[in-house]
JSON list of C-alpha atoms and ligand atoms in Angstrom, two decimals:
[
{"chain": "A", "resi": 11, "resn": "MET", "atom": "CA", "xyz": [-8.88, -9.20, -69.42]},
{"chain": "A", "resi": 12, "resn": "GLN", "atom": "CA", "xyz": [-10.25, -5.49, -70.67]},
{"chain": "A", "resi": 13, "resn": "HIS", "atom": "CA", "xyz": [-12.44, -3.20, -68.93]},
{"chain": "A", "resi": 14, "resn": "LEU", "atom": "CA", "xyz": [-12.12, -1.08, -71.56]},
{"chain": "A", "resi": 15, "resn": "GLY", "atom": "CA", "xyz": [-12.55, 1.62, -68.45]},
{"chain": "A", "resi": 16, "resn": "HIS", "atom": "CA", "xyz": [-15.17, -0.26, -66.59]},
{"chain": "A", "resi": 17, "resn": "THR", "atom": "CA", "xyz": [-15.24, -1.07, -63.42]},
{"chain": "A", "resi": 18, "resn": "ARG", "atom": "CA", "xyz": [-18.00, -0.72, -59.89]},
{"chain": "A", "resi": 19, "resn": "SER", "atom": "CA", "xyz": [-15.60, 1.44, -58.40]},
{"chain": "A", "resi": 20, "resn": "CYS", "atom": "CA", "xyz": [-17.87, 4.67, -58.24]},
{"chain": "A", "resi": 21, "resn": "LEU", "atom": "CA", "xyz": [-16.38, 8.04, -55.40]},
{"chain": "A", "resi": 22, "resn": "ARG", "atom": "CA", "xyz": [-18.83, 10.70, -53.98]},
{"chain": "A", "resi": 23, "resn": "PRO", "atom": "CA", "xyz": [-18.60, 13.05, -51.41]},
{"chain": "A", "resi": 24, "resn": "ASP", "atom": "CA", "xyz": [-20.18, 11.27, -49.28]},
{"chain": "A", "resi": 25, "resn": "HIS", "atom": "CA", "xyz": [-19.57, 7.21, -50.40]},
{"chain": "A", "resi": 26, "resn": "LEU", "atom": "CA", "xyz": [-16.64, 5.56, -51.72]},
{"chain": "A", "resi": 27, "resn": "LEU", "atom": "CA", "xyz": [-16.86, 2.49, -53.51]},
{"chain": "A", "resi": 28, "resn": "GLN", "atom": "CA", "xyz": [-13.53, -0.38, -53.97]},
{"chain": "A", "resi": 29, "resn": "THR", "atom": "CA", "xyz": [-13.91, -2.75, -56.26]},
{"chain": "A", "resi": 30, "resn": "PRO", "atom": "CA", "xyz": [-11.17, -4.78, -55.95]},
{"chain": "A", "resi": 31, "resn": "ASP", "atom": "CA", "xyz": [-10.38, -4.13, -59.57]},
{"chain": "A", "resi": 32, "resn": "THR", "atom": "CA", "xyz": [-8.82, -0.74, -58.14]},
{"chain": "A", "resi": 33, "resn": "PHE", "atom": "CA", "xyz": [-6.89, -2.27, -55.38]},
{"chain": "A", "resi": 34, "resn": "VAL", "atom": "CA", "xyz": [-3.63, -0.07, -55.57]},
{"chain": "A", "resi": 35, "resn": "ARG", "atom": "CA", "xyz": [-0.55, -1.53, -53.17]},
{"chain": "A", "resi": 36, "resn": "ALA", "atom": "CA", "xyz": [2.26, -0.06, -52.50]},
{"chain": "A", "resi": 37, "resn": "ALA", "atom": "CA", "xyz": [4.56, -0.22, -49.02]},
{"chain": "A", "resi": 38, "resn": "LEU", "atom": "CA", "xyz": [4.33, 2.15, -47.23]},
{"chain": "A", "resi": 39, "resn": "PRO", "atom": "CA", "xyz": [6.72, 3.61, -44.01]},
{"chain": "A", "resi": 40, "resn": "GLY", "atom": "CA", "xyz": [8.20, 1.02, -41.94]},
{"chain": "A", "resi": 41, "resn": "MET", "atom": "CA", "xyz": [6.69, -2.45, -43.91]},
{"chain": "A", "resi": 42, "resn": "ARG", "atom": "CA", "xyz": [9.03, -4.89, -43.76]},
{"chain": "A", "resi": 43, "resn": "HIS", "atom": "CA", "xyz": [7.59, -7.83, -46.73]},
{"chain": "A", "resi": 44, "resn": "ALA", "atom": "CA", "xyz": [4.27, -6.35, -46.20]},
{"chain": "A", "resi": 45, "resn": "TYR", "atom": "CA", "xyz": [2.27, -4.21, -49.19]},
{"chain": "A", "resi": 46, "resn": "GLY", "atom": "CA", "xyz": [-1.17, -2.10, -47.84]},
{"chain": "A", "resi": 47, "resn": "ILE", "atom": "CA", "xyz": [-3.82, -0.80, -49.59]},
{"chain": "A", "resi": 48, "resn": "VAL", "atom": "CA", "xyz": [-5.55, 2.10, -48.76]},
{"chain": "A", "resi": 49, "resn": "HIS", "atom": "CA", "xyz": [-8.97, 2.19, -48.75]},
{"chain": "A", "resi": 50, "resn": "ILE", "atom": "CA", "xyz": [-9.53, 5.35, -46.86]},
{"chain": "A", "resi": 51, "resn": "SER", "atom": "CA", "xyz": [-7.31, 7.94, -45.00]},
{"chain": "A", "resi": 52, "resn": "ARG", "atom": "CA", "xyz": [-7.75, 12.08, -44.02]},
{"chain": "A", "resi": 53, "resn": "ALA", "atom": "CA", "xyz": [-7.37, 12.45, -48.05]},
{"chain": "A", "resi": 54, "resn": "GLY", "atom": "CA", "xyz": [-10.15, 10.60, -48.55]},
{"chain": "A", "resi": 55, "resn": "GLY", "atom": "CA", "xyz": [-12.17, 12.54, -46.37]},
{"chain": "A", "resi": 56, "resn": "ALA", "atom": "CA", "xyz": [-11.85, 10.24, -43.01]},
{"chain": "A", "resi": 57, "resn": "ALA", "atom": "CA", "xyz": [-10.78, 10.68, -39.86]},
{"chain": "A", "resi": 58, "resn": "PHE", "atom": "CA", "xyz": [-9.35, 7.16, -39.00]},
{"chain": "A", "resi": 59, "resn": "THR", "atom": "CA", "xyz": [-7.37, 5.34, -41.46]},
{"chain": "A", "resi": 60, "resn": "GLN", "atom": "CA", "xyz": [-8.03, 2.06, -43.49]},
{"chain": "A", "resi": 61, "resn": "TYR", "atom": "CA", "xyz": [-5.78, -0.66, -45.15]},
{"chain": "A", "resi": 62, "resn": "THR", "atom": "CA", "xyz": [-5.58, -4.29, -45.85]},
{"chain": "A", "resi": 63, "resn": "ALA", "atom": "CA", "xyz": [-1.73, -5.19, -45.30]},
{"chain": "A", "resi": 64, "resn": "GLU", "atom": "CA", "xyz": [-1.14, -8.26, -48.11]},
{"chain": "A", "resi": 65, "resn": "PHE", "atom": "CA", "xyz": [2.42, -10.22, -45.67]},
{"chain": "A", "resi": 66, "resn": "ALA", "atom": "CA", "xyz": [4.60, -12.03, -47.58]},
{"chain": "A", "resi": 67, "resn": "SER", "atom": "CA", "xyz": [5.41, -14.78, -44.00]},
{"chain": "A", "resi": 68, "resn": "GLU", "atom": "CA", "xyz": [6.96, -12.53, -41.65]},
{"chain": "A", "resi": 69, "resn": "GLY", "atom": "CA", "xyz": [6.05, -9.44, -42.86]},
{"chain": "A", "resi": 70, "resn": "GLU", "atom": "CA", "xyz": [5.86, -7.16, -39.77]},
{"chain": "A", "resi": 71, "resn": "LEU", "atom": "CA", "xyz": [4.25, -3.55, -38.72]},
{"chain": "A", "resi": 72, "resn": "PRO", "atom": "CA", "xyz": [5.88, -1.26, -38.46]},
{"chain": "A", "resi": 73, "resn": "GLN", "atom": "CA", "xyz": [4.80, 0.50, -34.50]},
{"chain": "A", "resi": 74, "resn": "ALA", "atom": "CA", "xyz": [1.64, 2.72, -35.06]},
{"chain": "A", "resi": 75, "resn": "GLU", "atom": "CA", "xyz": [1.67, 6.13, -33.38]},
{"chain": "A", "resi": 76, "resn": "ASP", "atom": "CA", "xyz": [-2.10, 5.67, -33.41]},
{"chain": "A", "resi": 77, "resn": "GLN", "atom": "CA", "xyz": [-4.25, 3.07, -31.83]},
{"chain": "A", "resi": 78, "resn": "ARG", "atom": "CA", "xyz": [-4.77, -0.13, -34.19]},
{"chain": "A", "resi": 79, "resn": "PHE", "atom": "CA", "xyz": [-6.69, -3.07, -34.70]},
{"chain": "A", "resi": 80, "resn": "VAL", "atom": "CA", "xyz": [-6.59, -5.59, -37.10]},
{"chain": "A", "resi": 81, "resn": "TYR", "atom": "CA", "xyz": [-8.76, -7.92, -38.21]},
{"chain": "A", "resi": 82, "resn": "VAL", "atom": "CA", "xyz": [-6.89, -11.15, -39.95]},
{"chain": "A", "resi": 83, "resn": "LEU", "atom": "CA", "xyz": [-9.17, -12.10, -43.31]},
{"chain": "A", "resi": 84, "resn": "ALA", "atom": "CA", "xyz": [-6.26, -15.17, -44.27]},
{"chain": "A", "resi": 85, "resn": "GLY", "atom": "CA", "xyz": [-3.54, -16.87, -42.50]},
{"chain": "A", "resi": 86, "resn": "GLU", "atom": "CA", "xyz": [-1.03, -15.94, -39.12]},
{"chain": "A", "resi": 87, "resn": "VAL", "atom": "CA", "xyz": [-0.48, -13.07, -38.11]},
{"chain": "A", "resi": 88, "resn": "ALA", "atom": "CA", "xyz": [1.22, -12.80, -33.61]},
{"chain": "A", "resi": 89, "resn": "VAL", "atom": "CA", "xyz": [-0.15, -9.65, -32.68]},
{"chain": "A", "resi": 90, "resn": "ASP", "atom": "CA", "xyz": [2.79, -9.20, -28.95]},
{"chain": "A", "resi": 91, "resn": "GLY", "atom": "CA", "xyz": [2.82, -12.54, -29.33]},
{"chain": "A", "resi": 92, "resn": "HIS", "atom": "CA", "xyz": [-0.18, -13.62, -30.10]},
{"chain": "A", "resi": 93, "resn": "VAL", "atom": "CA", "xyz": [-0.77, -15.36, -32.73]},
{"chain": "A", "resi": 94, "resn": "LEU", "atom": "CA", "xyz": [-4.19, -15.24, -34.81]},
{"chain": "A", "resi": 95, "resn": "ASP", "atom": "CA", "xyz": [-6.02, -17.03, -37.68]},
{"chain": "A", "resi": 96, "resn": "ALA", "atom": "CA", "xyz": [-9.13, -15.64, -39.86]},
{"chain": "A", "resi": 97, "resn": "GLY", "atom": "CA", "xyz": [-11.68, -14.03, -37.55]},
{"chain": "A", "resi": 98, "resn": "GLY", "atom": "CA", "xyz": [-8.36, -13.44, -35.20]},
{"chain": "A", "resi": 99, "resn": "PHE", "atom": "CA", "xyz": [-8.57, -9.84, -33.91]},
{"chain": "A", "resi": 100, "resn": "ALA", "atom": "CA", "xyz": [-7.32, -7.42, -31.79]},
{"chain": "A", "resi": 101, "resn": "TYR", "atom": "CA", "xyz": [-7.19, -3.92, -31.01]},
{"chain": "A", "resi": 102, "resn": "VAL", "atom": "CA", "xyz": [-3.90, -1.68, -30.09]},
{"chain": "A", "resi": 103, "resn": "PRO", "atom": "CA", "xyz": [-3.69, 0.90, -27.29]},
{"chain": "A", "resi": 104, "resn": "ALA", "atom": "CA", "xyz": [-1.73, 3.64, -29.62]},
{"chain": "A", "resi": 105, "resn": "GLY", "atom": "CA", "xyz": [2.31, 3.84, -29.40]},
{"chain": "A", "resi": 106, "resn": "SER", "atom": "CA", "xyz": [2.15, 0.55, -28.22]},
{"chain": "A", "resi": 107, "resn": "ALA", "atom": "CA", "xyz": [5.32, -1.26, -28.31]},
{"chain": "A", "resi": 108, "resn": "ALA", "atom": "CA", "xyz": [3.42, -4.72, -29.54]},
{"chain": "A", "resi": 109, "resn": "ARG", "atom": "CA", "xyz": [4.23, -6.10, -32.40]},
{"chain": "A", "resi": 110, "resn": "VAL", "atom": "CA", "xyz": [2.08, -7.23, -35.69]},
{"chain": "A", "resi": 111, "resn": "VAL", "atom": "CA", "xyz": [4.48, -10.20, -37.31]},
{"chain": "A", "resi": 112, "resn": "ALA", "atom": "CA", "xyz": [3.16, -12.18, -39.80]},
{"chain": "A", "resi": 113, "resn": "LYS", "atom": "CA", "xyz": [3.61, -16.16, -39.55]},
{"chain": "A", "resi": 114, "resn": "THR", "atom": "CA", "xyz": [2.56, -17.53, -42.94]},
{"chain": "A", "resi": 115, "resn": "THR", "atom": "CA", "xyz": [1.87, -15.05, -45.68]},
{"chain": "A", "resi": 116, "resn": "ALA", "atom": "CA", "xyz": [-1.59, -13.41, -44.45]},
{"chain": "A", "resi": 117, "resn": "ARG", "atom": "CA", "xyz": [-3.83, -11.39, -44.44]},
{"chain": "A", "resi": 118, "resn": "ALA", "atom": "CA", "xyz": [-5.35, -8.69, -42.90]},
{"chain": "A", "resi": 119, "resn": "VAL", "atom": "CA", "xyz": [-7.12, -6.17, -41.81]},
{"chain": "A", "resi": 120, "resn": "VAL", "atom": "CA", "xyz": [-5.81, -3.29, -40.37]},
{"chain": "A", "resi": 121, "resn": "ILE", "atom": "CA", "xyz": [-8.37, 0.40, -38.82]},
{"chain": "A", "resi": 122, "resn": "GLU", "atom": "CA", "xyz": [-6.06, 3.35, -36.96]},
{"chain": "A", "resi": 123, "resn": "LYS", "atom": "CA", "xyz": [-7.67, 6.32, -35.74]},
{"chain": "A", "resi": 124, "resn": "PRO", "atom": "CA", "xyz": [-5.10, 8.65, -33.38]},
{"chain": "A", "resi": 125, "resn": "TYR", "atom": "CA", "xyz": [-7.71, 8.59, -29.79]},
{"chain": "A", "resi": 126, "resn": "GLN", "atom": "CA", "xyz": [-9.57, 10.76, -28.15]},
{"chain": "A", "resi": 127, "resn": "THR", "atom": "CA", "xyz": [-9.63, 10.70, -24.62]},
{"chain": "A", "resi": 128, "resn": "LEU", "atom": "CA", "xyz": [-12.26, 10.64, -22.53]},
{"chain": "A", "resi": 129, "resn": "GLN", "atom": "CA", "xyz": [-12.42, 12.42, -19.41]},
{"chain": "A", "resi": 130, "resn": "GLY", "atom": "CA", "xyz": [-13.24, 9.95, -16.19]},
{"chain": "A", "resi": 131, "resn": "THR", "atom": "CA", "xyz": [-11.31, 6.89, -18.10]},
{"chain": "A", "resi": 132, "resn": "GLU", "atom": "CA", "xyz": [-8.21, 5.33, -19.40]},
{"chain": "A", "resi": 133, "resn": "PRO", "atom": "CA", "xyz": [-8.02, 4.43, -22.86]},
{"chain": "A", "resi": 134, "resn": "PRO", "atom": "CA", "xyz": [-8.47, 0.82, -23.38]},
{"chain": "A", "resi": 135, "resn": "ALA", "atom": "CA", "xyz": [-5.51, -2.54, -22.52]},
{"chain": "A", "resi": 136, "resn": "LEU", "atom": "CA", "xyz": [-4.12, -4.28, -25.47]},
{"chain": "A", "resi": 137, "resn": "LEU", "atom": "CA", "xyz": [-6.60, -7.40, -25.61]},
{"chain": "A", "resi": 138, "resn": "VAL", "atom": "CA", "xyz": [-6.26, -10.07, -28.54]},
{"chain": "A", "resi": 139, "resn": "GLY", "atom": "CA", "xyz": [-9.97, -11.61, -29.33]},
{"chain": "A", "resi": 140, "resn": "LYS", "atom": "CA", "xyz": [-11.92, -14.17, -32.17]},
{"chain": "A", "resi": 141, "resn": "GLU", "atom": "CA", "xyz": [-14.91, -13.17, -33.47]},
{"chain": "A", "resi": 142, "resn": "ALA", "atom": "CA", "xyz": [-16.58, -16.53, -33.17]},
{"chain": "A", "resi": 143, "resn": "ASP", "atom": "CA", "xyz": [-16.27, -16.08, -29.31]},
{"chain": "A", "resi": 144, "resn": "ARG", "atom": "CA", "xyz": [-18.21, -13.31, -29.59]},
{"chain": "A", "resi": 145, "resn": "THR", "atom": "CA", "xyz": [-21.61, -13.47, -28.02]},
{"chain": "A", "resi": 146, "resn": "ALA", "atom": "CA", "xyz": [-23.52, -13.06, -31.92]},
{"chain": "A", "resi": 147, "resn": "THR", "atom": "CA", "xyz": [-26.93, -10.12, -31.28]},
{"chain": "A", "resi": 148, "resn": "TYR", "atom": "CA", "xyz": [-29.76, -9.67, -33.63]},
{"chain": "A", "resi": 149, "resn": "LEU", "atom": "CA", "xyz": [-30.64, -6.31, -34.97]},
{"chain": "A", "resi": 150, "resn": "ASP", "atom": "CA", "xyz": [-34.07, -5.76, -34.48]},
{"chain": "A", "resi": 151, "resn": "ASP", "atom": "CA", "xyz": [-34.52, -8.85, -33.30]},
{"chain": "A", "resi": 152, "resn": "ASP", "atom": "CA", "xyz": [-34.03, -9.62, -36.21]},
{"chain": "A", "resi": 153, "resn": "PRO", "atom": "CA", "xyz": [-32.70, -13.73, -36.63]},
{"chain": "A", "resi": 154, "resn": "TRP", "atom": "CA", "xyz": [-31.31, -12.93, -40.71]},
{"chain": "A", "resi": 155, "resn": "LEU", "atom": "CA", "xyz": [-30.16, -10.16, -39.50]},
{"chain": "A", "resi": 156, "resn": "GLU", "atom": "CA", "xyz": [-26.71, -11.55, -37.05]},
{"chain": "A", "resi": 157, "resn": "VAL", "atom": "CA", "xyz": [-24.14, -8.85, -34.71]},
{"chain": "A", "resi": 158, "resn": "ARG", "atom": "CA", "xyz": [-20.81, -9.37, -33.03]},
{"chain": "A", "resi": 159, "resn": "ALA", "atom": "CA", "xyz": [-19.62, -6.66, -30.85]},
{"chain": "A", "resi": 160, "resn": "LEU", "atom": "CA", "xyz": [-15.20, -7.22, -31.59]},
{"chain": "A", "resi": 161, "resn": "VAL", "atom": "CA", "xyz": [-14.38, -4.69, -29.57]},
{"chain": "A", "resi": 162, "resn": "PRO", "atom": "CA", "xyz": [-15.40, -3.85, -25.93]},
{"chain": "A", "resi": 163, "resn": "ASP", "atom": "CA", "xyz": [-18.79, -1.78, -25.89]},
{"chain": "A", "resi": 164, "resn": "ALA", "atom": "CA", "xyz": [-16.77, 0.18, -23.14]},
{"chain": "A", "resi": 165, "resn": "ALA", "atom": "CA", "xyz": [-17.16, 4.31, -22.85]},
{"chain": "A", "resi": 166, "resn": "ALA", "atom": "CA", "xyz": [-13.13, 4.41, -22.96]},
{"chain": "A", "resi": 167, "resn": "CYS", "atom": "CA", "xyz": [-13.53, 3.01, -26.61]},
{"chain": "A", "resi": 168, "resn": "ASP", "atom": "CA", "xyz": [-13.44, 5.79, -29.14]},
{"chain": "A", "resi": 169, "resn": "PHE", "atom": "CA", "xyz": [-14.10, 3.29, -31.44]},
{"chain": "A", "resi": 170, "resn": "GLN", "atom": "CA", "xyz": [-17.01, -0.24, -32.77]},
{"chain": "A", "resi": 171, "resn": "VAL", "atom": "CA", "xyz": [-16.02, -2.33, -34.84]},
{"chain": "A", "resi": 172, "resn": "ASN", "atom": "CA", "xyz": [-18.67, -4.84, -35.55]},
{"chain": "A", "resi": 173, "resn": "THR", "atom": "CA", "xyz": [-19.30, -8.30, -37.89]},
{"chain": "A", "resi": 174, "resn": "MET", "atom": "CA", "xyz": [-22.55, -7.78, -39.46]},
{"chain": "A", "resi": 175, "resn": "THR", "atom": "CA", "xyz": [-24.06, -11.18, -40.97]},
{"chain": "A", "resi": 176, "resn": "TYR", "atom": "CA", "xyz": [-27.17, -10.91, -43.76]},
{"chain": "A", "resi": 177, "resn": "GLN", "atom": "CA", "xyz": [-29.36, -14.24, -44.64]},
{"chain": "A", "resi": 178, "resn": "PRO", "atom": "CA", "xyz": [-30.39, -14.33, -47.75]},
{"chain": "A", "resi": 179, "resn": "GLY", "atom": "CA", "xyz": [-32.77, -11.46, -48.37]},
{"chain": "A", "resi": 180, "resn": "ALA", "atom": "CA", "xyz": [-32.42, -10.25, -45.75]},
{"chain": "A", "resi": 181, "resn": "ALA", "atom": "CA", "xyz": [-32.56, -6.06, -45.27]},
{"chain": "A", "resi": 182, "resn": "LEU", "atom": "CA", "xyz": [-31.08, -2.90, -42.75]},
{"chain": "A", "resi": 183, "resn": "PRO", "atom": "CA", "xyz": [-34.63, -2.00, -41.25]},
{"chain": "A", "resi": 184, "resn": "ALA", "atom": "CA", "xyz": [-34.80, 1.09, -42.23]},
{"chain": "A", "resi": 185, "resn": "VAL", "atom": "CA", "xyz": [-32.21, 3.50, -44.22]},
{"chain": "A", "resi": 186, "resn": "GLU", "atom": "CA", "xyz": [-29.74, 4.78, -41.97]},
{"chain": "A", "resi": 187, "resn": "ILE", "atom": "CA", "xyz": [-28.53, 8.38, -41.57]},
{"chain": "A", "resi": 188, "resn": "HIS", "atom": "CA", "xyz": [-25.55, 9.37, -38.52]},
{"chain": "A", "resi": 189, "resn": "VAL", "atom": "CA", "xyz": [-23.10, 11.44, -37.69]},
{"chain": "A", "resi": 190, "resn": "MET", "atom": "CA", "xyz": [-21.01, 8.45, -37.60]},
{"chain": "A", "resi": 191, "resn": "GLU", "atom": "CA", "xyz": [-19.56, 7.78, -40.33]},
{"chain": "A", "resi": 192, "resn": "HIS", "atom": "CA", "xyz": [-17.78, 4.03, -41.78]},
{"chain": "A", "resi": 193, "resn": "GLY", "atom": "CA", "xyz": [-14.48, 2.11, -43.13]},
{"chain": "A", "resi": 194, "resn": "LEU", "atom": "CA", "xyz": [-16.81, -1.25, -44.44]},
{"chain": "A", "resi": 195, "resn": "LEU", "atom": "CA", "xyz": [-14.93, -4.33, -46.20]},
{"chain": "A", "resi": 196, "resn": "MET", "atom": "CA", "xyz": [-17.58, -7.08, -47.50]},
{"chain": "A", "resi": 197, "resn": "LEU", "atom": "CA", "xyz": [-16.52, -10.35, -46.02]},
{"chain": "A", "resi": 198, "resn": "GLY", "atom": "CA", "xyz": [-19.01, -12.74, -48.73]},
{"chain": "A", "resi": 199, "resn": "GLY", "atom": "CA", "xyz": [-21.88, -13.25, -50.28]},
{"chain": "A", "resi": 200, "resn": "GLY", "atom": "CA", "xyz": [-23.09, -9.79, -51.81]},
{"chain": "A", "resi": 201, "resn": "GLY", "atom": "CA", "xyz": [-26.39, -7.27, -52.41]},
{"chain": "A", "resi": 202, "resn": "ILE", "atom": "CA", "xyz": [-27.58, -3.96, -53.05]},
{"chain": "A", "resi": 203, "resn": "TYR", "atom": "CA", "xyz": [-25.67, -0.72, -51.19]},
{"chain": "A", "resi": 204, "resn": "ARG", "atom": "CA", "xyz": [-28.06, 2.43, -51.42]},
{"chain": "A", "resi": 205, "resn": "LEU", "atom": "CA", "xyz": [-25.07, 5.21, -50.27]},
{"chain": "A", "resi": 206, "resn": "SER", "atom": "CA", "xyz": [-27.05, 8.37, -50.37]},
{"chain": "A", "resi": 207, "resn": "ASP", "atom": "CA", "xyz": [-28.98, 8.03, -54.27]},
{"chain": "A", "resi": 208, "resn": "CYS", "atom": "CA", "xyz": [-26.99, 5.32, -56.16]},
{"chain": "A", "resi": 209, "resn": "TRP", "atom": "CA", "xyz": [-27.37, 1.85, -55.24]},
{"chain": "A", "resi": 210, "resn": "HIS", "atom": "CA", "xyz": [-24.43, 0.23, -55.92]},
{"chain": "A", "resi": 211, "resn": "PRO", "atom": "CA", "xyz": [-24.67, -4.51, -56.61]},
{"chain": "A", "resi": 212, "resn": "VAL", "atom": "CA", "xyz": [-21.60, -5.04, -54.36]},
{"chain": "A", "resi": 213, "resn": "ALA", "atom": "CA", "xyz": [-19.70, -8.81, -53.60]},
{"chain": "A", "resi": 214, "resn": "ALA", "atom": "CA", "xyz": [-16.95, -10.24, -51.38]},
{"chain": "A", "resi": 215, "resn": "GLY", "atom": "CA", "xyz": [-14.11, -7.99, -51.41]},
{"chain": "A", "resi": 216, "resn": "ASP", "atom": "CA", "xyz": [-15.02, -4.76, -51.95]},
{"chain": "A", "resi": 217, "resn": "PHE", "atom": "CA", "xyz": [-14.42, -2.38, -50.24]},
{"chain": "A", "resi": 218, "resn": "ILE", "atom": "CA", "xyz": [-17.25, 1.16, -48.70]},
{"chain": "A", "resi": 219, "resn": "TRP", "atom": "CA", "xyz": [-15.90, 3.97, -46.90]},
{"chain": "A", "resi": 220, "resn": "MET", "atom": "CA", "xyz": [-19.22, 6.42, -45.40]},
{"chain": "A", "resi": 221, "resn": "ALA", "atom": "CA", "xyz": [-19.24, 9.55, -44.52]},
{"chain": "A", "resi": 222, "resn": "PRO", "atom": "CA", "xyz": [-21.65, 10.92, -41.58]},
{"chain": "A", "resi": 223, "resn": "TYR", "atom": "CA", "xyz": [-25.11, 11.53, -43.07]},
{"chain": "A", "resi": 224, "resn": "CYS", "atom": "CA", "xyz": [-24.34, 9.68, -45.83]},
{"chain": "A", "resi": 225, "resn": "PRO", "atom": "CA", "xyz": [-27.56, 8.07, -46.51]},
{"chain": "A", "resi": 226, "resn": "GLN", "atom": "CA", "xyz": [-27.20, 3.89, -45.57]},
{"chain": "A", "resi": 227, "resn": "TRP", "atom": "CA", "xyz": [-29.04, 1.30, -47.00]},
{"chain": "A", "resi": 228, "resn": "PHE", "atom": "CA", "xyz": [-27.92, -2.92, -47.50]},
{"chain": "A", "resi": 229, "resn": "GLY", "atom": "CA", "xyz": [-30.10, -6.29, -48.76]},
{"chain": "A", "resi": 230, "resn": "ALA", "atom": "CA", "xyz": [-28.37, -9.14, -49.27]},
{"chain": "A", "resi": 231, "resn": "VAL", "atom": "CA", "xyz": [-29.16, -10.93, -52.53]},
{"chain": "A", "resi": 232, "resn": "GLY", "atom": "CA", "xyz": [-27.71, -14.44, -53.40]},
{"chain": "A", "resi": 233, "resn": "ARG", "atom": "CA", "xyz": [-27.59, -17.93, -52.33]},
{"chain": "A", "resi": 234, "resn": "THR", "atom": "CA", "xyz": [-24.81, -17.60, -49.27]},
{"chain": "A", "resi": 235, "resn": "PRO", "atom": "CA", "xyz": [-25.57, -15.21, -46.10]},
{"chain": "A", "resi": 236, "resn": "ALA", "atom": "CA", "xyz": [-23.34, -11.85, -47.09]},
{"chain": "A", "resi": 237, "resn": "LYS", "atom": "CA", "xyz": [-21.13, -11.03, -44.52]},
{"chain": "A", "resi": 238, "resn": "TYR", "atom": "CA", "xyz": [-18.99, -7.76, -43.81]},
{"chain": "A", "resi": 239, "resn": "LEU", "atom": "CA", "xyz": [-16.79, -5.86, -41.43]},
{"chain": "A", "resi": 240, "resn": "ILE", "atom": "CA", "xyz": [-17.90, -2.44, -40.53]},
{"chain": "A", "resi": 241, "resn": "TYR", "atom": "CA", "xyz": [-15.85, 0.70, -38.41]},
{"chain": "A", "resi": 242, "resn": "LYS", "atom": "CA", "xyz": [-17.34, 3.40, -37.37]},
{"chain": "A", "resi": 243, "resn": "ASP", "atom": "CA", "xyz": [-16.66, 6.31, -34.72]},
{"chain": "A", "resi": 244, "resn": "TRP", "atom": "CA", "xyz": [-18.32, 5.88, -31.04]},
{"chain": "A", "resi": 245, "resn": "ASN", "atom": "CA", "xyz": [-19.06, 7.10, -27.31]},
{"chain": "A", "resi": 246, "resn": "ARG", "atom": "CA", "xyz": [-17.65, 10.85, -27.91]},
{"chain": "A", "resi": 247, "resn": "HIS", "atom": "CA", "xyz": [-19.38, 13.94, -28.28]},
{"chain": "A", "resi": 248, "resn": "PRO", "atom": "CA", "xyz": [-19.79, 15.42, -32.54]},
{"chain": "A", "resi": 249, "resn": "ARG", "atom": "CA", "xyz": [-18.56, 18.37, -30.64]},
{"chain": "B", "resi": 13, "resn": "LIG", "atom": "O1", "xyz": [-24.02, 0.01, -36.52]},
{"chain": "B", "resi": 13, "resn": "LIG", "atom": "C1", "xyz": [-24.89, 0.66, -37.39]},
{"chain": "B", "resi": 13, "resn": "LIG", "atom": "O2", "xyz": [-24.95, 1.86, -38.01]},
{"chain": "B", "resi": 13, "resn": "LIG", "atom": "C2", "xyz": [-24.82, -0.43, -39.47]},
{"chain": "B", "resi": 13, "resn": "LIG", "atom": "N1", "xyz": [-26.09, -0.46, -39.08]},
{"chain": "B", "resi": 13, "resn": "LIG", "atom": "N2", "xyz": [-24.82, 0.71, -40.41]},
{"chain": "B", "resi": 13, "resn": "LIG", "atom": "C3", "xyz": [-24.00, -0.39, -42.02]},
{"chain": "B", "resi": 13, "resn": "LIG", "atom": "O3", "xyz": [-24.23, -1.98, -41.40]},
{"chain": "B", "resi": 13, "resn": "LIG", "atom": "N3", "xyz": [-24.57, 0.68, -42.82]},
{"chain": "B", "resi": 14, "resn": "LIG", "atom": "MN1", "xyz": [-24.21, 3.11, -40.05]}
]
């Protein structure tokens, strides 16, 4: 289909909306039978890297220099021998020899970030889990806005990854402006994302990066819940 140069993708100094029509696939060094769609990285102004890995069966990621978080979107991926399917996730410490190997054709979110040590704590160990087993909490006690924290809320962990599920019509209670940056992948449904002074219609498959202090608000629109996976830096002094 000819789009005549149109896309919803949008790059601003404090945010990026990247829609699937603008995704570019490339094998990253050391990947075997896999491609990455790099959504954000240092080159784009972020302090972390987020990409979607698309695997053929037996596809594999190279060993990461930095700590790594993996969330399976489709298919089966083994992390250090633990087979994860959709909604399964893993935290892999920096320099770990744990292998990330697809057992089937698969897709996964990968987030990598240099680990920031914290005096008095030991770096976190490898962890695997299932989103469905994580306890749901409600943002500001709103039963229409469910949050599941995938990374343990421990001082040793220097980032968080949560899923947020909005019933149709639910919205963030206020415009947020905070020092943490976000990497966000829309997993289902859609709505309106306010980023800075832009109101973007968004849908499943879209990626968003929000720089520190980017004003942000989301309201779910449609007949099905809107759901996203969201990264933020956490637990460290912003010096
Ligand atoms: O955790 C957060 O900062 C989250 N409420 N932000 C967001 O959904 N844009
Ligand atoms: Mn936020």
